[in-house]
Coordinates of C-alpha atoms and ligand atoms in Angstrom, one line a residue:
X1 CA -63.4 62.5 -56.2
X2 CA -62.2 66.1 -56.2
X3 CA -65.5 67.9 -57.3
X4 CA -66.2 71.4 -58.6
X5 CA -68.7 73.4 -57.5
X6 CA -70.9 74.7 -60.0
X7 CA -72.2 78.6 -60.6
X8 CA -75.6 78.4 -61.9
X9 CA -79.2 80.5 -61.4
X10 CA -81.6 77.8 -60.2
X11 CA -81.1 74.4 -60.1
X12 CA -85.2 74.0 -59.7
X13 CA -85.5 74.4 -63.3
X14 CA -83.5 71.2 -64.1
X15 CA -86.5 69.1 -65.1
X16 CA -87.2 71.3 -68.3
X17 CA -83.7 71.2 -68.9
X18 CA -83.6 68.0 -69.3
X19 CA -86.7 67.7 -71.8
X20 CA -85.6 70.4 -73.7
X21 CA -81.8 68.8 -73.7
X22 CA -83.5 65.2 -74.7
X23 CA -85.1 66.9 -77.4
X24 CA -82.6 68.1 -78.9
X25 CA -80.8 64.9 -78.6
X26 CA -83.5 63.5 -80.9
X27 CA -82.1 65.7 -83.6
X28 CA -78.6 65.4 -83.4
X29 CA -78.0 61.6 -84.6
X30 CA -74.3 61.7 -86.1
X31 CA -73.7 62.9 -82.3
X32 CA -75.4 60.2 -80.6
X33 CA -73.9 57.8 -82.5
X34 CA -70.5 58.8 -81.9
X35 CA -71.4 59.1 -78.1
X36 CA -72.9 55.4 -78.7
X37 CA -68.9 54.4 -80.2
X38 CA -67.2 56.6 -77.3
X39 CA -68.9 54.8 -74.8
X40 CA -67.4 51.4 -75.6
X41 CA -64.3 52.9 -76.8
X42 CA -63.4 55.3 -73.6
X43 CA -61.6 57.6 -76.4
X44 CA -61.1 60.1 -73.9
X45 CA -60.9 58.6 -70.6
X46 CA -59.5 60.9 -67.7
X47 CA -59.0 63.9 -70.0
X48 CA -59.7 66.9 -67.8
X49 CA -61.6 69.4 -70.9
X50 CA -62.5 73.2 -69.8
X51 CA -65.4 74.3 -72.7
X52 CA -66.5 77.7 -73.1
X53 CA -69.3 77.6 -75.3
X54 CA -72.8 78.6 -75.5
X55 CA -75.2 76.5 -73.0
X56 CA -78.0 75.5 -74.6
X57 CA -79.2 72.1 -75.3
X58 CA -77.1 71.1 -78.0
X59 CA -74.1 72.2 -76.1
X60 CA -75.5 70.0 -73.5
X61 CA -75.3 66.8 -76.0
X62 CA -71.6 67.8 -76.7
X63 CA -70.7 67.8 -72.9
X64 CA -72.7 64.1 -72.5
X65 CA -70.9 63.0 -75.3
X66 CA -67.8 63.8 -74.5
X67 CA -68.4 62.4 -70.7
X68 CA -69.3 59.4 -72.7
X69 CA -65.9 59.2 -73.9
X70 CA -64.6 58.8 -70.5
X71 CA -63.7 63.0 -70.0
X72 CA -63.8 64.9 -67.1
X73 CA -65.5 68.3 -68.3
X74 CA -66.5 71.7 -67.1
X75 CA -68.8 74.2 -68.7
X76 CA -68.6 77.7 -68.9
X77 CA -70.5 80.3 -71.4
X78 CA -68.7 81.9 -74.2
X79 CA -71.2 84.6 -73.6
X80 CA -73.3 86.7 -71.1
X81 CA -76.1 86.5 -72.6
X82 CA -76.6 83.1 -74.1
X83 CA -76.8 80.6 -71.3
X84 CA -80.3 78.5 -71.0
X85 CA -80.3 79.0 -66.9
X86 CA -82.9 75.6 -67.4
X87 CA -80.1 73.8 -69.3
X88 CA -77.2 74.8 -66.9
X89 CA -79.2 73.4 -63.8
X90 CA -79.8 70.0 -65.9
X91 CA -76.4 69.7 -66.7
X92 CA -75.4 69.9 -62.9
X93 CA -78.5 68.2 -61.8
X94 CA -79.4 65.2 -63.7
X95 CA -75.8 65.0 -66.0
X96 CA -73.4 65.8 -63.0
X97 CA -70.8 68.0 -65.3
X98 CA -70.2 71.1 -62.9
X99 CA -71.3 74.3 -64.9
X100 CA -70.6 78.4 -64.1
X101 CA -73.0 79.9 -66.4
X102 CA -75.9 82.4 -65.8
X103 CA -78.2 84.5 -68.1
X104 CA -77.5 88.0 -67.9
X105 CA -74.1 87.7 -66.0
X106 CA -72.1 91.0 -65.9
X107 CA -68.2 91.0 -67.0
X108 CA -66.7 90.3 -64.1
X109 CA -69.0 87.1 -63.3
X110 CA -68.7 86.2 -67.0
X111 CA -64.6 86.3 -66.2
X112 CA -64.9 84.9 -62.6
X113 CA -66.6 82.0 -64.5
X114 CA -64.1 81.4 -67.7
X115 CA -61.6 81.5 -64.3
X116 CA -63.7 78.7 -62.8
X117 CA -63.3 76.4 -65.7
X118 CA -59.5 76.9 -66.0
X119 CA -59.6 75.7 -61.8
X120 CA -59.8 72.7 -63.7
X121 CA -56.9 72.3 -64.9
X122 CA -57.5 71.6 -68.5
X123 CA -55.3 69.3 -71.0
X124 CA -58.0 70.0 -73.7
X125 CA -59.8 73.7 -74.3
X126 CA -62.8 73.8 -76.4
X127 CA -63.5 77.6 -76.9
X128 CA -66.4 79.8 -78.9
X129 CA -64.5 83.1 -79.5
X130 CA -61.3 81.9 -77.9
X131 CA -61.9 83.6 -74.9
X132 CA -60.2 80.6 -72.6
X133 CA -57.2 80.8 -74.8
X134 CA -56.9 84.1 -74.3
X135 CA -57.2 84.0 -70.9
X136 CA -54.7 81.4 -70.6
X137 CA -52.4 83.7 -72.4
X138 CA -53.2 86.6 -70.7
X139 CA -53.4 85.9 -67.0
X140 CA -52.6 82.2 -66.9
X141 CA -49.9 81.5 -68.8
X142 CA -48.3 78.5 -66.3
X143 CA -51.1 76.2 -67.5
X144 CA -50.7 76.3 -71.0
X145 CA -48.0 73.6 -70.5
X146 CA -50.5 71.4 -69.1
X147 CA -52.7 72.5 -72.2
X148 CA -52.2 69.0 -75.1
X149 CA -54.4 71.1 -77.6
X150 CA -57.4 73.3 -78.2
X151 CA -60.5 73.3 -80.4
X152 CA -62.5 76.6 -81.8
X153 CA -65.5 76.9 -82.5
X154 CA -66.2 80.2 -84.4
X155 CA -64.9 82.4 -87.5
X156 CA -63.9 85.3 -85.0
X157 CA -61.9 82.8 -82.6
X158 CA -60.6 81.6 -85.6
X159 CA -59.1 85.2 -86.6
X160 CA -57.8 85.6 -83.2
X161 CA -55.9 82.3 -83.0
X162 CA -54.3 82.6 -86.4
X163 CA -52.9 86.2 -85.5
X164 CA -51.8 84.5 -82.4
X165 CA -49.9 81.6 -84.8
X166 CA -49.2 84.3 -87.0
X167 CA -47.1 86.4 -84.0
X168 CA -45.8 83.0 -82.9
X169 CA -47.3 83.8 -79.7
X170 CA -50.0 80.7 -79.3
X171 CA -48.5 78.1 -76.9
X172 CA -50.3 74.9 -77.8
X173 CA -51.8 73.8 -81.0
X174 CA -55.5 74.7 -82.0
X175 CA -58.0 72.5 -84.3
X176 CA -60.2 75.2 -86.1
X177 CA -63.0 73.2 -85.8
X178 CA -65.1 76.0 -88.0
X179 CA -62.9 75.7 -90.8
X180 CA -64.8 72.2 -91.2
X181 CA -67.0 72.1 -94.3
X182 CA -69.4 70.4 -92.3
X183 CA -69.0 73.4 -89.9
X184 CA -69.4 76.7 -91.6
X185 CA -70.8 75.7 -94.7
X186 CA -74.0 74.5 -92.5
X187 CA -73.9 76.0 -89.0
X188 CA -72.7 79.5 -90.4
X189 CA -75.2 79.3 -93.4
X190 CA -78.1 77.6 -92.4
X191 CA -78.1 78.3 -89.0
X192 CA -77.2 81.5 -88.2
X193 CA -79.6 82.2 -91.3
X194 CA -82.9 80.7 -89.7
X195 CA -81.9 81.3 -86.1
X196 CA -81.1 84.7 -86.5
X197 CA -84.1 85.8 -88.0
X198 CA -86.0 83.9 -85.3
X199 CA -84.2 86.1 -82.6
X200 CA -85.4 89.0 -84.4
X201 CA -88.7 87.8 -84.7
X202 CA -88.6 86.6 -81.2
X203 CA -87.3 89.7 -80.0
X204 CA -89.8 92.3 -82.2
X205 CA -92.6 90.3 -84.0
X206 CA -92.4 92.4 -86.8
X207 CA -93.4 91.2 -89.9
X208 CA -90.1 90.4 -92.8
X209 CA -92.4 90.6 -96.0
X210 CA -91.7 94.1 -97.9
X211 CA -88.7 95.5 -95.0
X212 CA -85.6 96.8 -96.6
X213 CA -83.2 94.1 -94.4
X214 CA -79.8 95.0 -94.4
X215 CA -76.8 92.5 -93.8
X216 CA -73.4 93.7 -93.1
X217 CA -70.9 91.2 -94.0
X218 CA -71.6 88.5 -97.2
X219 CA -69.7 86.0 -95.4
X220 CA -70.9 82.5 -95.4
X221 CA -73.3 83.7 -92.1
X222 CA -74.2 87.1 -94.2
X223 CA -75.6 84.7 -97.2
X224 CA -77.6 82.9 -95.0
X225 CA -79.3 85.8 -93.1
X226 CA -79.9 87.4 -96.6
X227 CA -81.1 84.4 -98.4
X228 CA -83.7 83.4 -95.5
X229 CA -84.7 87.2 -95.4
X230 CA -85.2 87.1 -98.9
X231 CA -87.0 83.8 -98.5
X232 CA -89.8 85.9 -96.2
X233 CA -90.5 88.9 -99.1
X234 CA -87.7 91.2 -97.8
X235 CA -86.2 93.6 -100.1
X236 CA -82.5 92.4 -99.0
X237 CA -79.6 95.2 -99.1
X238 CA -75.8 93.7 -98.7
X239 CA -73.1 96.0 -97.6
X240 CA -69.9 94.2 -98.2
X241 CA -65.2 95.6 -98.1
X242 CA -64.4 92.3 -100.6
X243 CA -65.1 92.8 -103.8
X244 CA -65.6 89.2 -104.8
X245 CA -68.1 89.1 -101.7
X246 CA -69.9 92.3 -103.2
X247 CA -69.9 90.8 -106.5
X248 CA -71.3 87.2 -105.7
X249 CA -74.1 89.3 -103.8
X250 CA -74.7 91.0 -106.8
X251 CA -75.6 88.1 -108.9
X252 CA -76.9 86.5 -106.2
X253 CA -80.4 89.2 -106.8
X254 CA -79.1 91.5 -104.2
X255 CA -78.9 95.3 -104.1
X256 CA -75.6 96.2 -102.7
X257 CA -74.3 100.1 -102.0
X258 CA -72.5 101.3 -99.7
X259 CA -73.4 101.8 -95.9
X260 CA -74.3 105.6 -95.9
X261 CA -76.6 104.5 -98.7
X262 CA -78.2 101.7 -97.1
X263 CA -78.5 103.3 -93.9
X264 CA -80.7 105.1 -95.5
X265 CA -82.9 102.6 -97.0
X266 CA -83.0 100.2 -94.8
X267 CA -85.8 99.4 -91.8
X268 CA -84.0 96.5 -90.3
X269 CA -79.9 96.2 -90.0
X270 CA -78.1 92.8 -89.2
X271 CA -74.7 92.8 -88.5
X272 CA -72.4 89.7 -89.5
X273 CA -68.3 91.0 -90.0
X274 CA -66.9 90.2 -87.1
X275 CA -65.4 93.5 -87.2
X276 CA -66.0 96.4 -85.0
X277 CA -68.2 99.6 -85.4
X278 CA -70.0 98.4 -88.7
X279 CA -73.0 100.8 -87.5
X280 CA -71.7 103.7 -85.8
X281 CA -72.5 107.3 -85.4
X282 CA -72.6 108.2 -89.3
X283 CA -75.4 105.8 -90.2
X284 CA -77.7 106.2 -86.9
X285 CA -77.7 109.9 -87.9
X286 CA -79.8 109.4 -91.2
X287 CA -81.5 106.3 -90.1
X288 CA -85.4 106.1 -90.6
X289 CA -87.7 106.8 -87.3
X290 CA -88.0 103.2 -86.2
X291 CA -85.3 101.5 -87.4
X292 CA -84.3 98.3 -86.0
X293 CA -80.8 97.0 -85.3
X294 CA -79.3 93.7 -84.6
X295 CA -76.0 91.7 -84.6
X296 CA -75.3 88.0 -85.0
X297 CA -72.1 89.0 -85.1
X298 CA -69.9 86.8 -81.9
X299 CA -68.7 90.0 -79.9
X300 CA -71.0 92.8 -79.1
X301 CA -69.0 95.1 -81.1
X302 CA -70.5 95.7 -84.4
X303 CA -72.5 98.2 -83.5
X304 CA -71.0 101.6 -81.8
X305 CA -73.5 101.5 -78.8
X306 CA -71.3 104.5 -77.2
X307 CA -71.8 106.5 -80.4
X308 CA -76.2 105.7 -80.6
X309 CA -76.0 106.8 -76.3
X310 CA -73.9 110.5 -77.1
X311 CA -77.0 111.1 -79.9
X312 CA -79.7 109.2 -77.3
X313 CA -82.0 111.5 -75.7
X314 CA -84.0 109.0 -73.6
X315 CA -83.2 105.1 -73.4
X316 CA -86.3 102.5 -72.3
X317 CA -87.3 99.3 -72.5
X318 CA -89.9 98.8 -74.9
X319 CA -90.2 95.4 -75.4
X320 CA -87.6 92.1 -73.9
X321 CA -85.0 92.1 -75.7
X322 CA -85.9 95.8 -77.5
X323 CA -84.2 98.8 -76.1
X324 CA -85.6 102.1 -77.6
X325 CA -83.3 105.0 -78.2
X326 CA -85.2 108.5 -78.7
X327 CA -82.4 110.5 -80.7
X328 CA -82.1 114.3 -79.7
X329 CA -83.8 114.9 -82.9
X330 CA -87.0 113.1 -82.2
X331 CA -86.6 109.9 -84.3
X332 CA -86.5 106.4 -82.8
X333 CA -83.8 103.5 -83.0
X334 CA -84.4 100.0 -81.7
X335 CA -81.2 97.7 -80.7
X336 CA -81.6 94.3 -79.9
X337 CA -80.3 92.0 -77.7
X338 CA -77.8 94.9 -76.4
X339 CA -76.1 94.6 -79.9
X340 CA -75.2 90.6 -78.7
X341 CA -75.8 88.0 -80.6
X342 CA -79.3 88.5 -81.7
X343 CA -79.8 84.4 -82.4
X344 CA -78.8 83.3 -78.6
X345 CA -80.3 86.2 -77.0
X346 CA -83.5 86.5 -77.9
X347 CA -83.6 82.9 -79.9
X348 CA -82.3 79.4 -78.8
X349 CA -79.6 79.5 -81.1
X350 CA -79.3 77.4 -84.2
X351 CA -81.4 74.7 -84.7
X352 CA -80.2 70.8 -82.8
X353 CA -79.9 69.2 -86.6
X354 CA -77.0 72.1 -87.8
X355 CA -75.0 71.8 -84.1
X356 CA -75.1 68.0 -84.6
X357 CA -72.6 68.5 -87.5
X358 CA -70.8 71.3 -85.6
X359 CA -70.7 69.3 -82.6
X360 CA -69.8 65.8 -84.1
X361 CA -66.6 68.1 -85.4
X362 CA -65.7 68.7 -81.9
X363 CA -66.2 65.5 -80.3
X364 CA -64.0 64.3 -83.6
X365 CA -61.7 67.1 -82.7
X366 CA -61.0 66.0 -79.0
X367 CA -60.1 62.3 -79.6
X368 CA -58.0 63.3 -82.6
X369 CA -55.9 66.0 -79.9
X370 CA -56.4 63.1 -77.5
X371 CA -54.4 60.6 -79.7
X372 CA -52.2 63.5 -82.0
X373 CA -52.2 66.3 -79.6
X374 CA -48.1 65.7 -78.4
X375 CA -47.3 64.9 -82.4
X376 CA -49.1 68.5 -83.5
X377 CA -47.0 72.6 -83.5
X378 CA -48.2 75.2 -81.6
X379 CA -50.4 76.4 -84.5
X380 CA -54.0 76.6 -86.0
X381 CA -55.0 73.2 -87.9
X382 CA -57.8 72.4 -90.1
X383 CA -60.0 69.7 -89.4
X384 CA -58.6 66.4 -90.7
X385 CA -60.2 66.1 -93.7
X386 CA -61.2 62.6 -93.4
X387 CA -63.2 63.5 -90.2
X388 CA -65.5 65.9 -91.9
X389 CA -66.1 63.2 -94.7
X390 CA -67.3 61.1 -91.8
X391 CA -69.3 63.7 -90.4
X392 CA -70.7 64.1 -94.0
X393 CA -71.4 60.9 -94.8
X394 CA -73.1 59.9 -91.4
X395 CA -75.1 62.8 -91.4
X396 CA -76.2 61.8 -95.3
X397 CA -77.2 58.2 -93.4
X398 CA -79.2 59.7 -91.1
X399 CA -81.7 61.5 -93.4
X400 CA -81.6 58.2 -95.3
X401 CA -80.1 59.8 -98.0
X402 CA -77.9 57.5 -100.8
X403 CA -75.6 59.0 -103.1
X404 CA -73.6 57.2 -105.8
X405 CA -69.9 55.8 -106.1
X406 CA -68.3 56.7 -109.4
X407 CA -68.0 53.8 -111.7
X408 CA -64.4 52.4 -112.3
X409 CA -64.3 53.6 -115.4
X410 CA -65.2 57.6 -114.1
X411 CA -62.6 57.6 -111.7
X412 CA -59.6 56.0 -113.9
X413 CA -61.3 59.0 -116.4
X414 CA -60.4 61.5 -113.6
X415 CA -57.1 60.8 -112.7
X416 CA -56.3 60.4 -115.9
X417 CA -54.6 63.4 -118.0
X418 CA -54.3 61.1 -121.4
X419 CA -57.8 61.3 -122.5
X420 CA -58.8 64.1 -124.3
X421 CA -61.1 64.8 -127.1
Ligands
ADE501 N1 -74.0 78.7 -81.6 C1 -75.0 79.0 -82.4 N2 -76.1 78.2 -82.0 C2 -75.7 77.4 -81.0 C3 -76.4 76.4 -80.2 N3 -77.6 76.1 -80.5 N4 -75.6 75.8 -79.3 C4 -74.4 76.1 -79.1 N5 -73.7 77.0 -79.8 C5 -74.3 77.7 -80.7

């Protein structure tokens, strides 16, 4: 069998891999037991699937599943800074799914890899940003006809791939797999709430209780981050464009003002827009001497990191993770994670239990291109909606949680328009 090579930092560190990986496993149940129904039902067999995702341990679950199904995959990171080198060399070692992924990589590894996995000659892309579509588009446009569909993972791949529908430029059809409401609702929420405060706390270990915490962005990631910052005794600031957005934070007991204002106030910033330059030159000017900023945003864009060097007097190291910036004028600014996503590099990511969802979306995702894929436009779909029922309902199971059925009588009562008072 033709067999890809794999681009990894040290395949000696496979054995905690693999505990960490089954450990994960023992959180993610509506995941196993589709892996458990793809195993007799070969859903996927001989599909060649190019991922670009973030290696860690859940992702590692997703790529056994999907094997499971009877797939042929290859693993690439959808960022430089999020790989678990341990979980790459278990993957290769112990799970045999070739993988070109290595903490730290520089742009032009970080490309030579995403290049690696499209080697492989794809009929199904799973992406975390879109960066293998775009590449696809970009530079290897001949293999989009091979291409039977894609999935996405995140809000800001999302954005990109509906332009690209938008300019009727995208040249296969794309599930939106975070458009699932057992995607976003949970993995944006929940997850990048806890895990990106346990970056930050990773990264600094700064107490929360009694900081002014700023989020950028009131999306469905900003009101996590706020809620479980406001869960710890921070005075929470939101800095929201959408007035609907500024007005739910309102009443949701947060201060909201603009960003000149909080900039101001605040001791510790978090980024979430998936927009570019939400900190930039105006705000680091009248920050406070030791403020501390971080993004959980997907690209490393939020914050103007050219703008904080041209006021930077000195740049250091002061803690992993912590890069200390003494302004011309004396005062101190703390980035973390080199402005990337603050959750996957300093943290593990989000939490096994929130991927499973996520993930059980994906693996849903790739046997509904497998069977629909040829039927489907070149254009961004939503998640069939009976599929994230499923994913509800057998995540509900697993926590051995019941819920009731409406009576007969409730449901004639609501589709009924006759009855009144
Ligand atoms: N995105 C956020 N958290 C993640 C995780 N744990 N694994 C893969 N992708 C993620």
């Amino acid at each position: 069998m033709f067999c890809l090579e794999s681009d990894i930092k040290d395949i000696s560190q496979a054995d905690k891999g693999r505990s960490r990986i089954e450990w994960a496993e023992r959180q993610m149940p509506v995941l196993r037991l589709i892996r458990q129904r793809f195993e007799k039902e070969k859903p996927l067999e001989g599909i060649k699937l190019s991922a670009c995702l973030h290696v860690t341990t859940e992702t590692a679950n997703l790529m056994n599943t999907l094997k499971a199904g009877g797939a042929d995959v290859v693993l690439c990171a959808s960022n430089p800074l999020s790989t678990q080198d341990d979980v790459a060399a278990s993957l290769v070692k112990d799970f045999e799914v070739p993988v070109f992924a290595i903490k730290g990589e520089d742009h032009d590894t970080y490309y030579r890899h995403i290049n690696a996995a499209l080697d492989h000659h794809p009929q199904i892309t799973m992406d975390d940003g879109a960066d293998v579509i775009t590449t696809i588009h970009a530079e290897r446009k001949e293999q989009a006809a091979e291409v039977i569909g894609g999935t996405e993972e995140t809000t800001t791949g999302v954005i990109r791939l509906r332009s690209m529908a938008a300019d009727k430029v995208l040249l296969y059809p794309v599930i939106a797999v975070n458009d699932a409401q057992t995607k976003h609702l949970f993995d944006n929420r929940y997850g990048t709430g806890q895990s990106t405060i346990d970056g930050i706390l990773r990264a600094t270990n700064i107490l929360f209780a009694g900081k002014n915490v700023v989020v950028f962005g009131y999306g469905w990631c900003g009101r996590g981050v706020a809620m479980r910052a406001d869960g710890m005794g921070a005075n929470v600031i939101i800095v929201e464009v959408d007035p609907l957005r500024a007005l739910e934070a309102t009443m949701d007991g947060y201060r909201v003002m603009r960003s000149i204002d909080a900039a101001k106030a605040g001791d510790i910033f978090v980024t979430v827009t998936g927009d570019i330059h939400v900190l930039r030159k105006e705000h680091f000017k009248v920050m406070k001497d030791g403020a501390i900023l971080a993004n959980s945003g997907h690209f490393d864009v939020e914050i103007d990191l050219k703008g904080l060097l041209e006021l930077t007097a000195e740049k250091s190291e002061a803690r992993e993770y912590v890069d200390e910036h003494r302004l011309n004028d004396g005062r101190r600014i703390y980035v973390l994670g080199e402005g990337r996503l603050i959750n996957l590099a300093a943290a593990e990511g989000h939490p096994a239990s929130v991927m499973d969802m996520s993930f059980a979306n994906q693996a849903l995702a790739a046997e509904y291109l497998t069977k629909h894929g040829k039927e489907l436009n070149d254009t961004v779909y939503s998640v069939p909606s009976d599929l994230d029922n499923t994913v509800a309902r057998l995540k509900l199971a697993s926590m051995n949680i019941d819920i009731d059925k409406l009576t007969e009588e409730q449901d004639k009562y609501l589709h009924s328009w006759q009855m009144g008072t």
